[in-house]
Short mmCIF file of C-alpha atoms in Angstrom, two decimals:
data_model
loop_
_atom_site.label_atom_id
_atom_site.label_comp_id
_atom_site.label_asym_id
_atom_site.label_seq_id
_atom_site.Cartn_x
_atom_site.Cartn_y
_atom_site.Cartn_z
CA UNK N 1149 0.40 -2.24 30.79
CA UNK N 1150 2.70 -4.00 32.64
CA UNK N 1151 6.76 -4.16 32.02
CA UNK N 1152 6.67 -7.57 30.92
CA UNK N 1153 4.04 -6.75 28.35
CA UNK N 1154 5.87 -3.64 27.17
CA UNK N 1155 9.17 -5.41 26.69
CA UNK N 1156 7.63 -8.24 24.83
CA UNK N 1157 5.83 -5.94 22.23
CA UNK N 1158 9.13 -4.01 21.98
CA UNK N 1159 11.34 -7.34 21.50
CA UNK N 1160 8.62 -8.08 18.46
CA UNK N 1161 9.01 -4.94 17.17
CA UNK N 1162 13.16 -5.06 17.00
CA UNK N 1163 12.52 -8.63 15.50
CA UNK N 1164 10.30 -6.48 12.37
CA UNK N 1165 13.10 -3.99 12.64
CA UNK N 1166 15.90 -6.70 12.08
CA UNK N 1167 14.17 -8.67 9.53
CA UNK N 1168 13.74 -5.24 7.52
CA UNK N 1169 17.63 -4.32 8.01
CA UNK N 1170 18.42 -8.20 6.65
CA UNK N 1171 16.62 -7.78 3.80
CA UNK N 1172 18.13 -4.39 2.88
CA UNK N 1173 21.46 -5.27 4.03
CA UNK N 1174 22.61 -6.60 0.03
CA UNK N 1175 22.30 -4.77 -2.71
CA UNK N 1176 22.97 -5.32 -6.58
CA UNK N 1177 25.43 -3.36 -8.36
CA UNK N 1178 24.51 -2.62 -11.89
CA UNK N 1179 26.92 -3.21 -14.24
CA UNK N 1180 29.89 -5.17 -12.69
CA UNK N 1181 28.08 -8.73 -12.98
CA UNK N 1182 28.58 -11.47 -15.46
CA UNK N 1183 26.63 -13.97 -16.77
CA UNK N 1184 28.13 -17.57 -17.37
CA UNK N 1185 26.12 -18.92 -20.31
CA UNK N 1186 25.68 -22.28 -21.00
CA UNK N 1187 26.07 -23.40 -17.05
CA UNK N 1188 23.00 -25.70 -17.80
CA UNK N 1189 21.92 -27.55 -20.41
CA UNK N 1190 18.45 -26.46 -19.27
CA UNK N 1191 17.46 -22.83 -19.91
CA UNK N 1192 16.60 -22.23 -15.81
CA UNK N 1193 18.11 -18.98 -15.44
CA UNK N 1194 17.33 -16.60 -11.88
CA UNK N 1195 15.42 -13.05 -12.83
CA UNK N 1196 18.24 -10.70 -13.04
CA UNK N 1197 16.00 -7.55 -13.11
CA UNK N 1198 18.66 -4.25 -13.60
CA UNK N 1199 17.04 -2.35 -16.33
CA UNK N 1200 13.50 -3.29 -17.64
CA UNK N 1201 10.80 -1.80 -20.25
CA UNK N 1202 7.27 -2.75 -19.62
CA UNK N 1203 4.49 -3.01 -22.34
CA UNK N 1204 0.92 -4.30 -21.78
CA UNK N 1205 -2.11 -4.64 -24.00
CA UNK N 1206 -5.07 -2.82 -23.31
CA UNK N 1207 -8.25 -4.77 -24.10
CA UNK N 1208 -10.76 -3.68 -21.96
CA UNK N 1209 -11.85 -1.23 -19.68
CA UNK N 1210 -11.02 2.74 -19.76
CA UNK N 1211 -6.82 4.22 -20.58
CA UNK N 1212 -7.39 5.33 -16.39
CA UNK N 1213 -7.18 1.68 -15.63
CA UNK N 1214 -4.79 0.59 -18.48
CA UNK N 1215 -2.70 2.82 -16.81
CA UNK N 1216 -3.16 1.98 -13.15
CA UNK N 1217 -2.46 -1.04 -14.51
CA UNK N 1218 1.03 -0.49 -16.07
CA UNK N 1219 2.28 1.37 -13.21
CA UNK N 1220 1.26 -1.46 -10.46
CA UNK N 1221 3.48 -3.34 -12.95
CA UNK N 1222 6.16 -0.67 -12.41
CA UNK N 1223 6.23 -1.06 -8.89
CA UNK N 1224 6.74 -4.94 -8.88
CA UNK N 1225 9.58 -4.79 -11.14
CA UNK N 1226 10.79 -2.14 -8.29
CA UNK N 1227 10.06 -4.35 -5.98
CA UNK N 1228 12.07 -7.17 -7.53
CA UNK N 1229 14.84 -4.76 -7.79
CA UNK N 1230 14.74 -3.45 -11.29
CA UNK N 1231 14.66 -0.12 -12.56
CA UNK N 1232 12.18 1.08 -15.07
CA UNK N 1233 13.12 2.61 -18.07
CA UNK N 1234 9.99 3.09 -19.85
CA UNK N 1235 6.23 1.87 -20.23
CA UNK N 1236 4.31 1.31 -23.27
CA UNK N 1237 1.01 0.44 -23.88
CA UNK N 1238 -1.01 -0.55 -26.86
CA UNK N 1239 -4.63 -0.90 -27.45
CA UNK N 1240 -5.78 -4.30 -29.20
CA UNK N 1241 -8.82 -6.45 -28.66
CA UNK N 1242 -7.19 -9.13 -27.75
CA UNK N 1243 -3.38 -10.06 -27.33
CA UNK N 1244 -1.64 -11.22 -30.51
CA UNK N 1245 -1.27 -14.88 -30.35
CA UNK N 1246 2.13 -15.11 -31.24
CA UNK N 1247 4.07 -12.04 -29.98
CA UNK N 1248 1.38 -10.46 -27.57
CA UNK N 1249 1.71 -7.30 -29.45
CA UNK N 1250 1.99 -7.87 -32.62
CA UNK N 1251 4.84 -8.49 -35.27
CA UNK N 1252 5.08 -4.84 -35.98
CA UNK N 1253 4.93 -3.45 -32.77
CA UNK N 1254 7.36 -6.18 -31.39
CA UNK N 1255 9.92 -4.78 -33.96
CA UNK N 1256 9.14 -0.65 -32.62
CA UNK N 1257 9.56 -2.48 -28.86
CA UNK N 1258 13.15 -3.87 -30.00
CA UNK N 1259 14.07 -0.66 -31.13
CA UNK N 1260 13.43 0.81 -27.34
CA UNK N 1261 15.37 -1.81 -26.05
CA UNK N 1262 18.07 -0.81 -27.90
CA UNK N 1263 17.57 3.26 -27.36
CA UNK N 1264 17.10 2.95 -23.74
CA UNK N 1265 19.86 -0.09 -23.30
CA UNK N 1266 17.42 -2.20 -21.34
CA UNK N 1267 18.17 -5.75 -20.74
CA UNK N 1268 14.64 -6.82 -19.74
CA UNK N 1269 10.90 -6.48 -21.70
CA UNK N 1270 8.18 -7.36 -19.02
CA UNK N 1271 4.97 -7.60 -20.12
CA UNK N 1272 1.91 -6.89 -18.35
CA UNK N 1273 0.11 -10.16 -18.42
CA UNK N 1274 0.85 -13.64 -18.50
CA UNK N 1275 2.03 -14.61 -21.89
CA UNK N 1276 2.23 -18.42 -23.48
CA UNK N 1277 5.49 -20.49 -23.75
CA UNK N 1278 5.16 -19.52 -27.81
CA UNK N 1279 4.64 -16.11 -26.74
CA UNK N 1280 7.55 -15.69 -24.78
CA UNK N 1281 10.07 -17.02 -26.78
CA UNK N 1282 9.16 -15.59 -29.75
CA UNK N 1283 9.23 -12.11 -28.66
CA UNK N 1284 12.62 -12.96 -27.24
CA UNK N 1285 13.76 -13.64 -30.64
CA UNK N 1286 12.18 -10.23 -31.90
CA UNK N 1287 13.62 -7.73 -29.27
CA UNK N 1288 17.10 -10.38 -28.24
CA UNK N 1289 16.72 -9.42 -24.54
CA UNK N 1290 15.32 -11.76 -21.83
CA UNK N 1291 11.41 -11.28 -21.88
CA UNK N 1292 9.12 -12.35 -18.78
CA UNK N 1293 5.53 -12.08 -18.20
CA UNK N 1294 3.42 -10.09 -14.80
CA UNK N 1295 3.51 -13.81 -12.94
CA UNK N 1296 7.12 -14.35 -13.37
CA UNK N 1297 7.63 -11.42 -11.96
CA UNK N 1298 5.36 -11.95 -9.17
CA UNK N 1299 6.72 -15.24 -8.60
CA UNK N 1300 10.49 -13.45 -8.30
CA UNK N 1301 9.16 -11.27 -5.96
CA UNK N 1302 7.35 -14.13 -3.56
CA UNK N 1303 10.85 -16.28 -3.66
CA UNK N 1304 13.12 -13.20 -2.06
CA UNK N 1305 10.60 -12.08 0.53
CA UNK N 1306 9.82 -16.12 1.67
CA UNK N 1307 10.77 -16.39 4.98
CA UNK N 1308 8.89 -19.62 6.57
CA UNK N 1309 9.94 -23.07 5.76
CA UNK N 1310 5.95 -23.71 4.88
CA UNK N 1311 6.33 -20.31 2.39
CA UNK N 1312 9.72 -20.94 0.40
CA UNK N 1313 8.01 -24.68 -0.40
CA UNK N 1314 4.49 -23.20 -1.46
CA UNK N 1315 6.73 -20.19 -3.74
CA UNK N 1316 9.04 -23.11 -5.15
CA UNK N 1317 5.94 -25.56 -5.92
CA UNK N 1318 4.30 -22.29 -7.83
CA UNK N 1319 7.63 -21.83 -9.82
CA UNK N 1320 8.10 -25.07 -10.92
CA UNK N 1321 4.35 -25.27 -11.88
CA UNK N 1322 5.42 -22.04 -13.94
CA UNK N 1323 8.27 -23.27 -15.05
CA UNK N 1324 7.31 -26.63 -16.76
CA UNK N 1325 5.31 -26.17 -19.76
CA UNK N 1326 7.82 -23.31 -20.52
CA UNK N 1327 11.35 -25.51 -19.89
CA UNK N 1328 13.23 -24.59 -22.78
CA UNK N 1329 17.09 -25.57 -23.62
CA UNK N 1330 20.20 -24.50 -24.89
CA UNK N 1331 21.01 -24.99 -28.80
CA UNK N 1332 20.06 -29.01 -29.62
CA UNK N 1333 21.00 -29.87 -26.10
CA UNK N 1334 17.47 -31.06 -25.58
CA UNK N 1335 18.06 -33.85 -28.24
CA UNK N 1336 20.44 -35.84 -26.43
CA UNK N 1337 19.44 -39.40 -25.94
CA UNK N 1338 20.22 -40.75 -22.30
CA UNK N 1339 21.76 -44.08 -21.88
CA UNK N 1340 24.66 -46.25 -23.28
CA UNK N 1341 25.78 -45.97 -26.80
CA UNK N 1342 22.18 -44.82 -27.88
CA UNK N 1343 23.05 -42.83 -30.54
CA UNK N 1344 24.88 -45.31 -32.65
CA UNK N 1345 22.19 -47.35 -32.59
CA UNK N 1346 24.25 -50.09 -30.79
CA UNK N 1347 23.43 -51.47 -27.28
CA UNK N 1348 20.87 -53.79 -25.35
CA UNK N 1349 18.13 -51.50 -24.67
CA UNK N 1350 19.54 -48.64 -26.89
CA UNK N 1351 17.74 -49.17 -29.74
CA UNK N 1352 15.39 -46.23 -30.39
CA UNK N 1353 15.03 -42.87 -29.66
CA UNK N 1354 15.24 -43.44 -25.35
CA UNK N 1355 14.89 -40.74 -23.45
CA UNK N 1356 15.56 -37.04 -24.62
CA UNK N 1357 17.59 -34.53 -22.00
CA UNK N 1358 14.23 -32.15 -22.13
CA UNK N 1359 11.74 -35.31 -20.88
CA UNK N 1360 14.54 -35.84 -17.96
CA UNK N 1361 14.15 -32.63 -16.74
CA UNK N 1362 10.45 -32.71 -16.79
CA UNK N 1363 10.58 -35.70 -15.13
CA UNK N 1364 13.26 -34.43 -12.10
CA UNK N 1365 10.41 -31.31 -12.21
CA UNK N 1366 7.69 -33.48 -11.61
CA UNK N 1367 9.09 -35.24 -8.89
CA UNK N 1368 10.27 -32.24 -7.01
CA UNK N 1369 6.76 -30.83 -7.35
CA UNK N 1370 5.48 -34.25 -5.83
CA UNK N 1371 7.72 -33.90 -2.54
CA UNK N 1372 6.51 -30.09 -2.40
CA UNK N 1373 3.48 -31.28 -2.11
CA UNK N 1374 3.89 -34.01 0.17
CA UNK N 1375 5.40 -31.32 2.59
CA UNK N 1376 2.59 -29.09 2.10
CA UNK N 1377 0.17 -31.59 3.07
CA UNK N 1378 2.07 -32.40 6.45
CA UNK N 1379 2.39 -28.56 7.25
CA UNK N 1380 -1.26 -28.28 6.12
CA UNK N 1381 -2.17 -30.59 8.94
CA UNK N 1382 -0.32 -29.07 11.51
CA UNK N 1383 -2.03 -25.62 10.68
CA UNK N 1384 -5.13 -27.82 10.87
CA UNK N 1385 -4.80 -29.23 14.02
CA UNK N 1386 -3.67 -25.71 15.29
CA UNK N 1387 -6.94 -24.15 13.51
CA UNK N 1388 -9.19 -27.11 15.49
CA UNK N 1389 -8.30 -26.60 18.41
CA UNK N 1390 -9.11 -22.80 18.35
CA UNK N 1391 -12.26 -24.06 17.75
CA UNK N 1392 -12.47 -26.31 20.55
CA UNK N 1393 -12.02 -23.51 22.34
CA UNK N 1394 -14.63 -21.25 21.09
CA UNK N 1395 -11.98 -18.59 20.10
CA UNK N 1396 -13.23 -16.40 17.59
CA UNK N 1397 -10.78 -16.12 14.22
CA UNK N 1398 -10.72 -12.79 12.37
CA UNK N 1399 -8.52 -12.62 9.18
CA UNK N 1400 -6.72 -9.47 7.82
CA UNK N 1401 -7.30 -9.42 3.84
CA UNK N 1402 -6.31 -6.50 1.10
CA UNK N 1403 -4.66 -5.82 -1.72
CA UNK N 1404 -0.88 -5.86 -1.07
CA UNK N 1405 0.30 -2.70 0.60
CA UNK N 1406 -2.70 -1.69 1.92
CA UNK N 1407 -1.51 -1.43 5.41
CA UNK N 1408 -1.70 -4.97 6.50
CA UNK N 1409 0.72 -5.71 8.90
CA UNK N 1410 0.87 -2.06 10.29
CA UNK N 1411 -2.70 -2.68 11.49
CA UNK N 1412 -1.80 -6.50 12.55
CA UNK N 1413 1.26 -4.46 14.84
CA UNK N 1414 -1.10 -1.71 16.16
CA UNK N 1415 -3.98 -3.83 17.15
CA UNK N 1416 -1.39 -6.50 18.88
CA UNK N 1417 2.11 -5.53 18.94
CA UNK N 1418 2.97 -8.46 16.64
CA UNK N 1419 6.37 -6.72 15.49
CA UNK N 1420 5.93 -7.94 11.81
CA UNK N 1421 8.19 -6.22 9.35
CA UNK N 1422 6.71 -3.34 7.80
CA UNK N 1423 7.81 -2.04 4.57
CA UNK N 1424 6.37 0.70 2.05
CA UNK N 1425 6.93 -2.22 -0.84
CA UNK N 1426 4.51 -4.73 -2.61
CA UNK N 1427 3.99 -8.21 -1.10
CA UNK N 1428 6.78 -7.15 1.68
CA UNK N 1429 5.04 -9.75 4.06
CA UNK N 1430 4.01 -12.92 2.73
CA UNK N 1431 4.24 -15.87 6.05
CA UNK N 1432 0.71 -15.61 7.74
CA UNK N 1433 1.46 -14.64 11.19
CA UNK N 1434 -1.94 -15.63 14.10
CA UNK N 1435 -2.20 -13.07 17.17
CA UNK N 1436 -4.10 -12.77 20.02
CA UNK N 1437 -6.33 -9.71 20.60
CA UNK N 1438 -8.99 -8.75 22.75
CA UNK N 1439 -12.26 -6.64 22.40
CA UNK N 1440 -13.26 -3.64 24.48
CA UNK N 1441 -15.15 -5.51 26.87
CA UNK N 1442 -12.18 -8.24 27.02
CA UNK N 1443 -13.34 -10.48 24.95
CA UNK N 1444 -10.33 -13.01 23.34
CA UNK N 1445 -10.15 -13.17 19.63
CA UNK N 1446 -7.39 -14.19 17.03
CA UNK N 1447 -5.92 -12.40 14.13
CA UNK N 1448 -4.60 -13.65 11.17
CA UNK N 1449 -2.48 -11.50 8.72
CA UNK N 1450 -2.13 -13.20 5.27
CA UNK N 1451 -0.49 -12.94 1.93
CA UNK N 1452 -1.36 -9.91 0.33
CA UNK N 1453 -3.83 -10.12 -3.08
CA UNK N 1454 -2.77 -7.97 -6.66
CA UNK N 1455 -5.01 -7.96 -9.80
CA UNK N 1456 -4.76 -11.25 -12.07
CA UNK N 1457 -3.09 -13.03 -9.40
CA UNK N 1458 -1.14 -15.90 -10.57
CA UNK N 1459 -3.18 -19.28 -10.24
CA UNK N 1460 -0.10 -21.34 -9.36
CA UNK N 1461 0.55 -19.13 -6.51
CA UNK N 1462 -3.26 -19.27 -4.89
CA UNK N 1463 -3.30 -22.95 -5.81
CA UNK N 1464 0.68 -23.23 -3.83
CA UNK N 1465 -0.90 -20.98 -0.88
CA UNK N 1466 -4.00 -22.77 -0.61
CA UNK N 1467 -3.65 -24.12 2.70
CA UNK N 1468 -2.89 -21.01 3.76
CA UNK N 1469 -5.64 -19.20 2.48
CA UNK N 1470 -7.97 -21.40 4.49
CA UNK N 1471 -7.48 -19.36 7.58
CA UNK N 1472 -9.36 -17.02 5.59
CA UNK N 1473 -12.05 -18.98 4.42
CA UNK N 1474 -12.13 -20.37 8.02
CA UNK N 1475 -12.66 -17.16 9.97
CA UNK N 1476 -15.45 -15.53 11.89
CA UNK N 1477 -14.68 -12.37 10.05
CA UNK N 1478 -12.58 -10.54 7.21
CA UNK N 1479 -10.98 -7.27 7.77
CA UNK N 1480 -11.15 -6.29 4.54
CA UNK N 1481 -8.04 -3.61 4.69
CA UNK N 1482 -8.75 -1.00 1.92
CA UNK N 1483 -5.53 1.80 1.14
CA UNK N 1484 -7.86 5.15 1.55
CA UNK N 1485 -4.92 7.05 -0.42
CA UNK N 1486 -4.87 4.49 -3.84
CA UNK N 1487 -5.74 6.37 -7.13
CA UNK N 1488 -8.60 3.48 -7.86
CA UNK N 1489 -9.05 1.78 -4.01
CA UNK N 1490 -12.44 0.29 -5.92
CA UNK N 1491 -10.70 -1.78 -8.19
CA UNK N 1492 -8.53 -2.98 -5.49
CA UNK N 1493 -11.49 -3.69 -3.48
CA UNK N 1494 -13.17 -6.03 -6.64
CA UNK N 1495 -9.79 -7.76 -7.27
CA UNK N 1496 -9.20 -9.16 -3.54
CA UNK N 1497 -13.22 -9.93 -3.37
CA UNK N 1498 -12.57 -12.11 -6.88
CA UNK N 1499 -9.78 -13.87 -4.89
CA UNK N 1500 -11.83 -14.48 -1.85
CA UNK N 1501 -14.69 -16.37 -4.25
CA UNK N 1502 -12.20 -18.27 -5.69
CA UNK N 1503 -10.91 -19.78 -2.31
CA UNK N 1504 -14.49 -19.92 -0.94
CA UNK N 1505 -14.36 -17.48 1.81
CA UNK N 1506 -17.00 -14.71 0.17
CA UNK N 1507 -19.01 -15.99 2.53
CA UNK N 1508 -17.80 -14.68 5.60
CA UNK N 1509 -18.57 -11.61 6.99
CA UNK N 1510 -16.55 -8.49 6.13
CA UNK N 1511 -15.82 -5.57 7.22
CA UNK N 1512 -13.79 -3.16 5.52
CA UNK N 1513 -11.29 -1.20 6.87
CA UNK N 1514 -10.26 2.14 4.92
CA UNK N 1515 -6.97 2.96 6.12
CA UNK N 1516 -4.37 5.19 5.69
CA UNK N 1517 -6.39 7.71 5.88
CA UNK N 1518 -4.08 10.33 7.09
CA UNK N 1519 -2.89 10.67 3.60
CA UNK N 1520 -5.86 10.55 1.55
CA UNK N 1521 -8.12 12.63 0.01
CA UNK N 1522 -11.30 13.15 2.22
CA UNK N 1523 -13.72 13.11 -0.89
CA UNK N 1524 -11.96 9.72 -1.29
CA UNK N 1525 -12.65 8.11 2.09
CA UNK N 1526 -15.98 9.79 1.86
CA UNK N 1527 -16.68 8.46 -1.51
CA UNK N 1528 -15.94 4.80 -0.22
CA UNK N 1529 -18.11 5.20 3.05
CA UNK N 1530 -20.79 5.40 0.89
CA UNK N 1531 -19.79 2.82 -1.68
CA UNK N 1532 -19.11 0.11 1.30
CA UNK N 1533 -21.65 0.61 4.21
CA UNK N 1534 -19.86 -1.57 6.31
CA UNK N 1535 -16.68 0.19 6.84
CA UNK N 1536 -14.68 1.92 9.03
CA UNK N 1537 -11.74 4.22 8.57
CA UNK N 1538 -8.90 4.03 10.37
CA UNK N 1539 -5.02 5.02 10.38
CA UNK N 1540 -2.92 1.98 11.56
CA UNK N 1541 0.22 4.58 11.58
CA UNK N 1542 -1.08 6.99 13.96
CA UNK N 1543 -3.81 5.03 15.72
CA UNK N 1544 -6.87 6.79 14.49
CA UNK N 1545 -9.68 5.17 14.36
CA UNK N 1546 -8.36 2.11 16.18
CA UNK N 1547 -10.68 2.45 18.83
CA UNK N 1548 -14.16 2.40 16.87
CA UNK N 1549 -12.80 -0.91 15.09
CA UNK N 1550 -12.37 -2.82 17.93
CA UNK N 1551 -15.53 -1.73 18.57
CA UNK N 1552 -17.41 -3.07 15.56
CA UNK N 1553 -15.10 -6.33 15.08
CA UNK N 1554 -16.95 -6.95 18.85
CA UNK N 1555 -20.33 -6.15 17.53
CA UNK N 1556 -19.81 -8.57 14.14
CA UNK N 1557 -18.29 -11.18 16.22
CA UNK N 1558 -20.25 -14.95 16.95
CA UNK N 1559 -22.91 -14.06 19.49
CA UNK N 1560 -22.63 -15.14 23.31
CA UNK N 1561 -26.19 -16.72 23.24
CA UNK N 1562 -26.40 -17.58 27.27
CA UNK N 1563 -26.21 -15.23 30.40
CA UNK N 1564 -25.85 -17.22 33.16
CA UNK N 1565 -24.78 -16.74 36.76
CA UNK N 1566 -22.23 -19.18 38.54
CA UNK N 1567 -20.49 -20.37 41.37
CA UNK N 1568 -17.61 -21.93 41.32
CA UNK N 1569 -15.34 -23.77 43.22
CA UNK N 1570 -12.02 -22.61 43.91
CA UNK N 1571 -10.82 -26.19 42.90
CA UNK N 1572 -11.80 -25.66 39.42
CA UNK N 1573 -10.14 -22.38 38.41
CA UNK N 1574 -9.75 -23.85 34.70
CA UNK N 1575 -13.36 -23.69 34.60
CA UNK N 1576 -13.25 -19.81 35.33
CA UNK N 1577 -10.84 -19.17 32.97
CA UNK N 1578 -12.48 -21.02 30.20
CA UNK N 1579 -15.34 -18.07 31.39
CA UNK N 1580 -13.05 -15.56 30.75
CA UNK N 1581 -11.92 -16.81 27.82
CA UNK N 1582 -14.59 -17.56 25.63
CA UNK N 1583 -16.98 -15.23 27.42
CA UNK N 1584 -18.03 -11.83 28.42
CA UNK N 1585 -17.36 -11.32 31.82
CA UNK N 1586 -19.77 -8.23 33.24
CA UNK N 1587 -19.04 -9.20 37.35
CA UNK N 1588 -16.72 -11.75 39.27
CA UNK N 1589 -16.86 -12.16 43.10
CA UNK N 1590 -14.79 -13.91 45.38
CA UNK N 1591 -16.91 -15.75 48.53
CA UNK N 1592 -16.12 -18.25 51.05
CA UNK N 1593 -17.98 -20.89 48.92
CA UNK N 1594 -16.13 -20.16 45.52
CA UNK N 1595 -15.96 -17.81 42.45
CA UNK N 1596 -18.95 -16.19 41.97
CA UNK N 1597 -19.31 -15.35 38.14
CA UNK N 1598 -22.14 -12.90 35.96
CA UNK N 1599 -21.23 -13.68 31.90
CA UNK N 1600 -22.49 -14.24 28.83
CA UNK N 1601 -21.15 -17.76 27.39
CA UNK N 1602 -21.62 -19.91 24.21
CA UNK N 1603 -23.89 -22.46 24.15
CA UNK N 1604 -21.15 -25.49 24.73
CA UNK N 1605 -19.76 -23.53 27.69
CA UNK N 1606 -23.06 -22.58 29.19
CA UNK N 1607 -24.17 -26.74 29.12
CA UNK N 1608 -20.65 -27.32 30.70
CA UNK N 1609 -21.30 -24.05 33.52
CA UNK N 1610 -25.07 -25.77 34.59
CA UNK N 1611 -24.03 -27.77 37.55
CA UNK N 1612 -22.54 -24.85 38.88
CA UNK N 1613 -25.36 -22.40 38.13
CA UNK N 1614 -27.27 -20.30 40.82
CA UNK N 1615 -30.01 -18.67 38.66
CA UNK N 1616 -30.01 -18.11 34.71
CA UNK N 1617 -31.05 -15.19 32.53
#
């Protein structure tokens, strides 16, 4: 390794060490803040998440994974900052229509609230306008639903310019069916003297204060998406011309916390930020890596998956996504140490058919397996035949995986044998590049080259070939 190497993998890994300390560097005090009421006419109030009680439904499934459930749920609203008071969970068919859990229950929930002095219900599931602000009235705390709360999450860890536009496009496609107001705010006519009836133009009801906002919503969401698009085609043209250049793409999929981005650092030294918390990473980041043999390949680390992902945020990250659906191969990153790593593993698979990448090849990485149980790992060898198990903090494992991502790799179809000139050293590192090189000689007529190519590159290499395999 040479020095400039090592100080360029060390400069990437301050940068993860930095952006860690940044994020960490403010912190809420409970208690000493005030809330101005009435600063909008619009009810658009920020998540203040200090002291929350979950409660989910149970409808299907066993209590194991009703529970697994509710304490994912937990660890989101610790993510966002929160701390959780207590979890409750009741067992319905279905969700109650109007209050999710029921009149009666609602009323046992407000009586929590007040026992535990919480100042935020968050329910485990993603609840209707109606919903929402009728068990609001019930328990008279703020009440959100699982993709709020995801969605509060996604806007403090957004980093990129591409990734604070895609988490802003999913909140205001949250927000607008449920924009509420304050009071009879909402009935206030724009426009002249409207409301006496008197005025060119005024006549009539004109427009209300709620259909303004919607409309100021709309048309944000319409530049959002104009700036997606551009960034989209930047990522495209990016994406192409790997592909021009024969560079295989391998993208690093899981469940959130799964290990990620500790195995995108170990495998490149990409010095991404690293943090034991849910959806800590969310701007994809590409890196280059090579195979055993040398062969170039890029990786892709994306946004981390969760059970009932919101839609708004996987139809906001869409373009993003695509790397996925795009690549040569999935690691499929698997936490080894999870209480139900098999659920995990169905979840992120039901996000990959819904962007169209179950397709590609995968191979799934069990990692973290210097703190799980060996019956575990063992268990999931045998559940996923195409796996490999791996530690991306100490480096076990790391080895073999390089070695399979080589073997499931596009094949090198053509062996051919070259020579050439020293005029044309781009064409010998195209070679290297896109192909396996197994023996390289330096005569007095040019570069003598033994490798196996793709088929584009070994139409490109005949003029200079000397005898073919």
């Amino acid at each position: 390794m040479t020095a400039a190497y090592s100080e360029d993998h060390e400069d990437q890994a301050i940068n993860g060490d930095l952006e860690l300390a940044e994020r960490q560097a403010l912190r809420r005090v409970a208690g000493l803040s005030t809330e101005l009421r009435d600063v909008t006419e619009v009810e658009y109030r920020a998540l203040r998440l200090e002291r929350v009680v979950l409660i989910g439904v149970w409808t299907e499934g066993d209590v194991r994974q009703a529970e697994n459930s509710l304490r994912e749920l937990a660890l989101l609203a610790e993510t966002a900052g929160s701390q959780v008071l207590e979890g409750l969970m009741q067992r319905r068919s279905t969700p109650d229509p109007a209050t999710y859990v029921g009149s009666g229950k609602a009323a046992e929930l407000s009586d929590i609230v007040i026992a535990t002095g919480a100042d935020t219900v968050i329910c485990d599931g993603e609840l209707a306008p109606g919903q929402l602000r009728q068990l609001e009235e019930i328990v008279k705390v703020k009440v959100i639903d699982r993709t709020a709360l995801i969605l509060d999450i996604f806007a403090q860890h957004a980093r990129s310019r591409e990734g604070k536009a895609q988490v802003e496009l999913a909140q205001l496609n949250y927000l607008l069916p449920r924009l509420r107001g304050w009071g009879g705010n909402l009935s206030r006519q724009v426009g002249g003297r409207a409301a006496g009836g008197v005025g060119i133009g005024g006549r009539g009801p004109g427009e209300t204060k709620i259909e303004l906002d919607r409309r100021r919503i709309r048309t944000r969401m319409a530049k959002l998406r104009r700036q997606l698009s551009g960034m989209a085609t930047a990522r495209d043209t990016k994406r192409a011309e790997r592909r021009r250049r024969k560079v295989p793409s391998v993208a690093i999929a899981g469940y959130t916390n799964a290990g990620k981005s500790s195995l995108l650092n170990r495998l490149t030294g990409a010095g991404v930020l690293v943090e034991d918390a849910l959806f800590a990473t969310l701007d994809p980041t590409v890196r280059r890596a090579s195979t055993p043999s040398g062969r170039a390949f890029t990786l892709t680390d994306t946004v981390g998956f969760v059970r009932h992902l919101p839609h708004q945020l996987v139809e906001a990250f869409r373009s993003t996504l695509e790397e996925v659906g795009d690549a040569d191969l999935i690691l499929h990153v698997v936490d080894g140490s999870e209480v139900d790593p098999e659920a995990q593993i169905d979840a992120v698979r039901e996000v990959l058919r819904e962007i169209g990448a179950d397709t590609v090849p995968e191979l799934v990485v069990i990692n973290k397996v210097d703190a799980a149980d060996p019956l575990a790992v063992v268990r999931l060898q045998r559940r996923e035949s195409r796996s490999v198990v791996v530690s991306a903090r100490s480096g076990a494992g790391i080895e073999d995986l390089l070695v399979a991502i080589e073997q499931r790799l596009p094949g090198l179809e053509h062996l051919v044998q070259v020579l050439v000139p020293y005029d044309r050293g781009d064409v010998v590192a195209r070679v290297h590049e896109q192909g396996e090189v197994f023996a390289q000689e330096h005569t007095a007529d040019g570069t003598a080259l033994h490798a196996r190519v793709p088929v584009s590159l070994a139409a490109e290499l005949e003029r200079y070939t000397t005898t073919t395999a």
